[in-house]
XYZ file of C-alpha atoms in Angstrom:
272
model
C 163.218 199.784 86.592
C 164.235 203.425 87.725
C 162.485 206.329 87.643
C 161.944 208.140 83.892
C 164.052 211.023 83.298
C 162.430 214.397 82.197
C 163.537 213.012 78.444
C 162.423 209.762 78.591
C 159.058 211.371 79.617
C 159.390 213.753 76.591
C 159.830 210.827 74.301
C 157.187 209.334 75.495
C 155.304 211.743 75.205
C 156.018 212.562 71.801
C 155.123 208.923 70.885
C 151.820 209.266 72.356
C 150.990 212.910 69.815
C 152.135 210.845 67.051
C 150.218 208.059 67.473
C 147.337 210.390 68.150
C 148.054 212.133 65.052
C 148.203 209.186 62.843
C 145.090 208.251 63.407
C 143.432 211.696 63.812
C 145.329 213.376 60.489
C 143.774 210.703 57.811
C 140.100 211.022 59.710
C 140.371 215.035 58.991
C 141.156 214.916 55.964
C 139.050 212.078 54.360
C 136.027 214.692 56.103
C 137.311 217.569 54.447
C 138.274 215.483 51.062
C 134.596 214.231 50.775
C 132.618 217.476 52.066
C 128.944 218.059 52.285
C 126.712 215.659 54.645
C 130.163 213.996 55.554
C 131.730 216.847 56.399
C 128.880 217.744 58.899
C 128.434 214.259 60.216
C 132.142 214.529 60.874
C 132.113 218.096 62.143
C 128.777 216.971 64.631
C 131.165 213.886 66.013
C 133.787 216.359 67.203
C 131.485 219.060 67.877
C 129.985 216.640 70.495
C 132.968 215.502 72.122
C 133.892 219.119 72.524
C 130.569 220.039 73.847
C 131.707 217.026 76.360
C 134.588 218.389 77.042
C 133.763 221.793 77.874
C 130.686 220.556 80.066
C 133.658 218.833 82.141
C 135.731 222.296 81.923
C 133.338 224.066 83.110
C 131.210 221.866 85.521
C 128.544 222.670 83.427
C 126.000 219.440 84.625
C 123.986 218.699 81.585
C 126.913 217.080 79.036
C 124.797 215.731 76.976
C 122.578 217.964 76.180
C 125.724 220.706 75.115
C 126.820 217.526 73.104
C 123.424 217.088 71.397
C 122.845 220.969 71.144
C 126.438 221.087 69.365
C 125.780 218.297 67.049
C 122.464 219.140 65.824
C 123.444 222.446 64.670
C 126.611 221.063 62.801
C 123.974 218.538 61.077
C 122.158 221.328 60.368
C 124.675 223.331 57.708
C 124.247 221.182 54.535
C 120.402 222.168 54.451
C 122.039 225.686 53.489
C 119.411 227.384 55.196
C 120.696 230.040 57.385
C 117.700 230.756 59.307
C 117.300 226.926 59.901
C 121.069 226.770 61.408
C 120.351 230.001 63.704
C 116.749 228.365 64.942
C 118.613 225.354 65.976
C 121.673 227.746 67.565
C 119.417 229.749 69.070
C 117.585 226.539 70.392
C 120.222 224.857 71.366
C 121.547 227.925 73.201
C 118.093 228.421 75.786
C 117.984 224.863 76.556
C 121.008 224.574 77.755
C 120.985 228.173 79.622
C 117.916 226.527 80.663
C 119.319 223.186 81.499
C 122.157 224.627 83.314
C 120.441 226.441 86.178
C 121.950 227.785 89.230
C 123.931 231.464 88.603
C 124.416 233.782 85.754
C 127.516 233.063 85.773
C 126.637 229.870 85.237
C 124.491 230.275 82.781
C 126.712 232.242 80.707
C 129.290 229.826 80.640
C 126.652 227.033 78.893
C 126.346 229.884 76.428
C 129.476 231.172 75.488
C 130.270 226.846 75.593
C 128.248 226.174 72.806
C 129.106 229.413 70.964
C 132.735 228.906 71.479
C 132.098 225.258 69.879
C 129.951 225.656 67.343
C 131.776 228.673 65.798
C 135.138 226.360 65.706
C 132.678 223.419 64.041
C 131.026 226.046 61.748
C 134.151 227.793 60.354
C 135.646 224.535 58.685
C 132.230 223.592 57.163
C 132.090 227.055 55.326
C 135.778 227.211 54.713
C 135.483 223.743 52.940
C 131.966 224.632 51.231
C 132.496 228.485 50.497
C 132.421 229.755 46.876
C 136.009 228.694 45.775
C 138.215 225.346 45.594
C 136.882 224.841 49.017
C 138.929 221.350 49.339
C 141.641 223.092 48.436
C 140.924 226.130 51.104
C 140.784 223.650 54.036
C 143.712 221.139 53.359
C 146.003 223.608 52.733
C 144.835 226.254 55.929
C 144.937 222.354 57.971
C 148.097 221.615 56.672
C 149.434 224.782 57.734
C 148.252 224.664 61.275
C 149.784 221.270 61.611
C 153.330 222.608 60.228
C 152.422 225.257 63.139
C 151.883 223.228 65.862
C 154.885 220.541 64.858
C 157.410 223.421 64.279
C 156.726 224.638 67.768
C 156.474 221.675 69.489
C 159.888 220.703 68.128
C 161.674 223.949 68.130
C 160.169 225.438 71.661
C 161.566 221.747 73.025
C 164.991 221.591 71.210
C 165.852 225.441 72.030
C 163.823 225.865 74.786
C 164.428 229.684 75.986
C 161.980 232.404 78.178
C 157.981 231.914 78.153
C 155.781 233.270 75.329
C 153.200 233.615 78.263
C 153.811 232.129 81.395
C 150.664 232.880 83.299
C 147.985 231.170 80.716
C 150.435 228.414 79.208
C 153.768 228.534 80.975
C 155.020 225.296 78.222
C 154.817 227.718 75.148
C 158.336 229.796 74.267
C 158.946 232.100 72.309
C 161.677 230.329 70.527
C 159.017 227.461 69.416
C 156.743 230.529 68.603
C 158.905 231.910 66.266
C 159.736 228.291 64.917
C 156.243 228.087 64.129
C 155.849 231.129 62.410
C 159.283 230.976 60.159
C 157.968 227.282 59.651
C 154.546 228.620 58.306
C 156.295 230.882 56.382
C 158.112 229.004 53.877
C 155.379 226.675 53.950
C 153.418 229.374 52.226
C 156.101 230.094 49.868
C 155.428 225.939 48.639
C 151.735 226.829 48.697
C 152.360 229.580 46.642
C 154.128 227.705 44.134
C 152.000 224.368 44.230
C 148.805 227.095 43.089
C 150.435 229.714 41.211
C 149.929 232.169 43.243
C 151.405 235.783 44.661
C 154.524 234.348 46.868
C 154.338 237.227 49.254
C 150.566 236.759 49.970
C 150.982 233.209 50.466
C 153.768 233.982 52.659
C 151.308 236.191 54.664
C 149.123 233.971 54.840
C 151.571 231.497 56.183
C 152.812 233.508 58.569
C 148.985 235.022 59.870
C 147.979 231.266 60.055
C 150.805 230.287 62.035
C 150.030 233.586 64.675
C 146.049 232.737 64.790
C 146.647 229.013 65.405
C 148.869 229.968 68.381
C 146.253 232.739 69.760
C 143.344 229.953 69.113
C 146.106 227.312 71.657
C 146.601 230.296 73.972
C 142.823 231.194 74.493
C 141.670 227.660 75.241
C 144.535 228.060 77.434
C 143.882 230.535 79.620
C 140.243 229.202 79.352
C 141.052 226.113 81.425
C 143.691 228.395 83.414
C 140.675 230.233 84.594
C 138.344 227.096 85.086
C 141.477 225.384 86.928
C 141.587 222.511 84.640
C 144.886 220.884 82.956
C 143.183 219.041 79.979
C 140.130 219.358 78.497
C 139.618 215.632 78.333
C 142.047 212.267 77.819
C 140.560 211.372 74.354
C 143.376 211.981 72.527
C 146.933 210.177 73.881
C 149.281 212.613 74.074
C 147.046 215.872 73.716
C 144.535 215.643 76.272
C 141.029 216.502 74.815
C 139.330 216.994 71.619
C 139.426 220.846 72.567
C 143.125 220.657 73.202
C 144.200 219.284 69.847
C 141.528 221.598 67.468
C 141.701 224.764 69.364
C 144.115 226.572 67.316
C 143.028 224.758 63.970
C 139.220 226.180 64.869
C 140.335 229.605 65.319
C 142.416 229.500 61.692
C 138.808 227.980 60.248
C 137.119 231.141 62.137
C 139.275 233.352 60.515
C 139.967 232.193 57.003
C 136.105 231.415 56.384
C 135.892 235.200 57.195
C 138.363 236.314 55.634
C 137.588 234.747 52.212
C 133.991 236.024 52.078
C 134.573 239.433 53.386
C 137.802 240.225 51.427
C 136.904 240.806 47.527
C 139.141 238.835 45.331
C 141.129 237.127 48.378
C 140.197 233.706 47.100
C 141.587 234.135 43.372
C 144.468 235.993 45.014
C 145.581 232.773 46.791
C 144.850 230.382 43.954
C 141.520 228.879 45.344
């Protein structure tokens, strides 16, 4: 046989993300779709393979303990107890500073590791289990992230064009940007419609989704940019790590958690 052609090698690729995504998809949502100890049991599984993941990133030489640190405080958030989730943060967060040794710098890292996990793990739980149609909240922000990531994958490869930022992911264009965003878009204009809702704030919402899910892909980015790494693991076929396929969908669970308890009547506005 000859050598694979840049296409056949994007093919193959592209069977490898949707085989990947077959299996991954249905295991989101059935966490989201049941909630509560599920949820977090699901949440503290992918919390610890990106706790894994990150200890590889960032040569940090206790994995297992940012793995157990990361899943213990996910386990913690159906107890409701804030102060109990913070102990076990805060916990989790000195032994492994402690555990990690050697510089500052190094120590730091372990830090801002677990933060940087535990904030992505922590944002779906309260989007899912906030004070509205939390289910609701969490498929539909998923769904759009997924529309997001397709739409750019598919437009940035089929149009192609100049780099959206060459120097922390030189693969992303602005043409599968925009893609992404118009994508997002009208997919908020269906969301709209499915709950009833204001069209232009659903649009909005499409479109700030769409924008956060890319910034979430472009800061994990430039985080292994920096730590000289290409993937943050080979879990996933196709995608690379646990970190590389939830980055951008932890970010829009960051956000929208926020976003729905801070803004007054943003919930009702959007139908949840």
């Amino acid at each position: 046989m000859g050598d694979w052609t840049p296409r056949d090698r994007r093919f193959s690729e592209l069977g490898l993300r949707l085989m990947s995504a077959a299996v991954l998809i249905p295991v989101a949502v059935a966490m989201v779709w049941a909630g509560g100890w599920w949820l977090a049991i699901g949440c503290a599984v992918f919390a610890a393979a990106m706790g894994h993941e990150w200890s590889q990133i960032s040569a940090f030489p206790r994995p297992r303990a940012m793995s157990a640190a990361t899943a213990l405080f996910c386990l913690s958030l159906p107890l409701g107890l804030v102060w109990v989730s913070a102990l076990v943060f805060v916990a989790g967060t000195v032994f492994c500073v402690v555990a990690a040794g050697g510089t500052p710098r190094f120590r730091s890292t372990a830090a801002f590791g677990l933060l940087y996990v535990t904030g992505m793990a922590a944002g779906l739980y309260f989007l899912r289990s906030g004070p509205w149609d939390g289910r609701a909240a969490a498929l539909f922000f998923m769904s759009l992230v997924w529309a997001s990531d397709a739409a750019a994958y598919f437009t940035g490869r089929g149009l192609g064009g100049p780099r959206l930022l060459p120097s922390e992911s030189p693969n992303k264009t602005w043409s599968g940007a925009l893609g992404a965003v118009t994508a997002c878009g009208l997919c908020g204009l269906a969301i709209g419609d499915i709950e009833m809702a204001s069209y232009p704030v659903w649009i909005a919402a499409g479109v700030g989704t769409s924008i956060v899910a890319q910034f979430g892909d472009l800061f994990e980015s430039g985080i292994k940019r920096r730590f000289k790494v290409k993937d943050a693991g080979t879990l996933l076929p196709g995608h690379g790590g646990v970190l590389d396929r939830v980055d951008g969908l932890g970010a829009v669970c960051i956000f929208g958690s926020l976003a729905l308890y801070a803004i007054p009547g943003f919930a009702e506005t959007l139908g949840f």
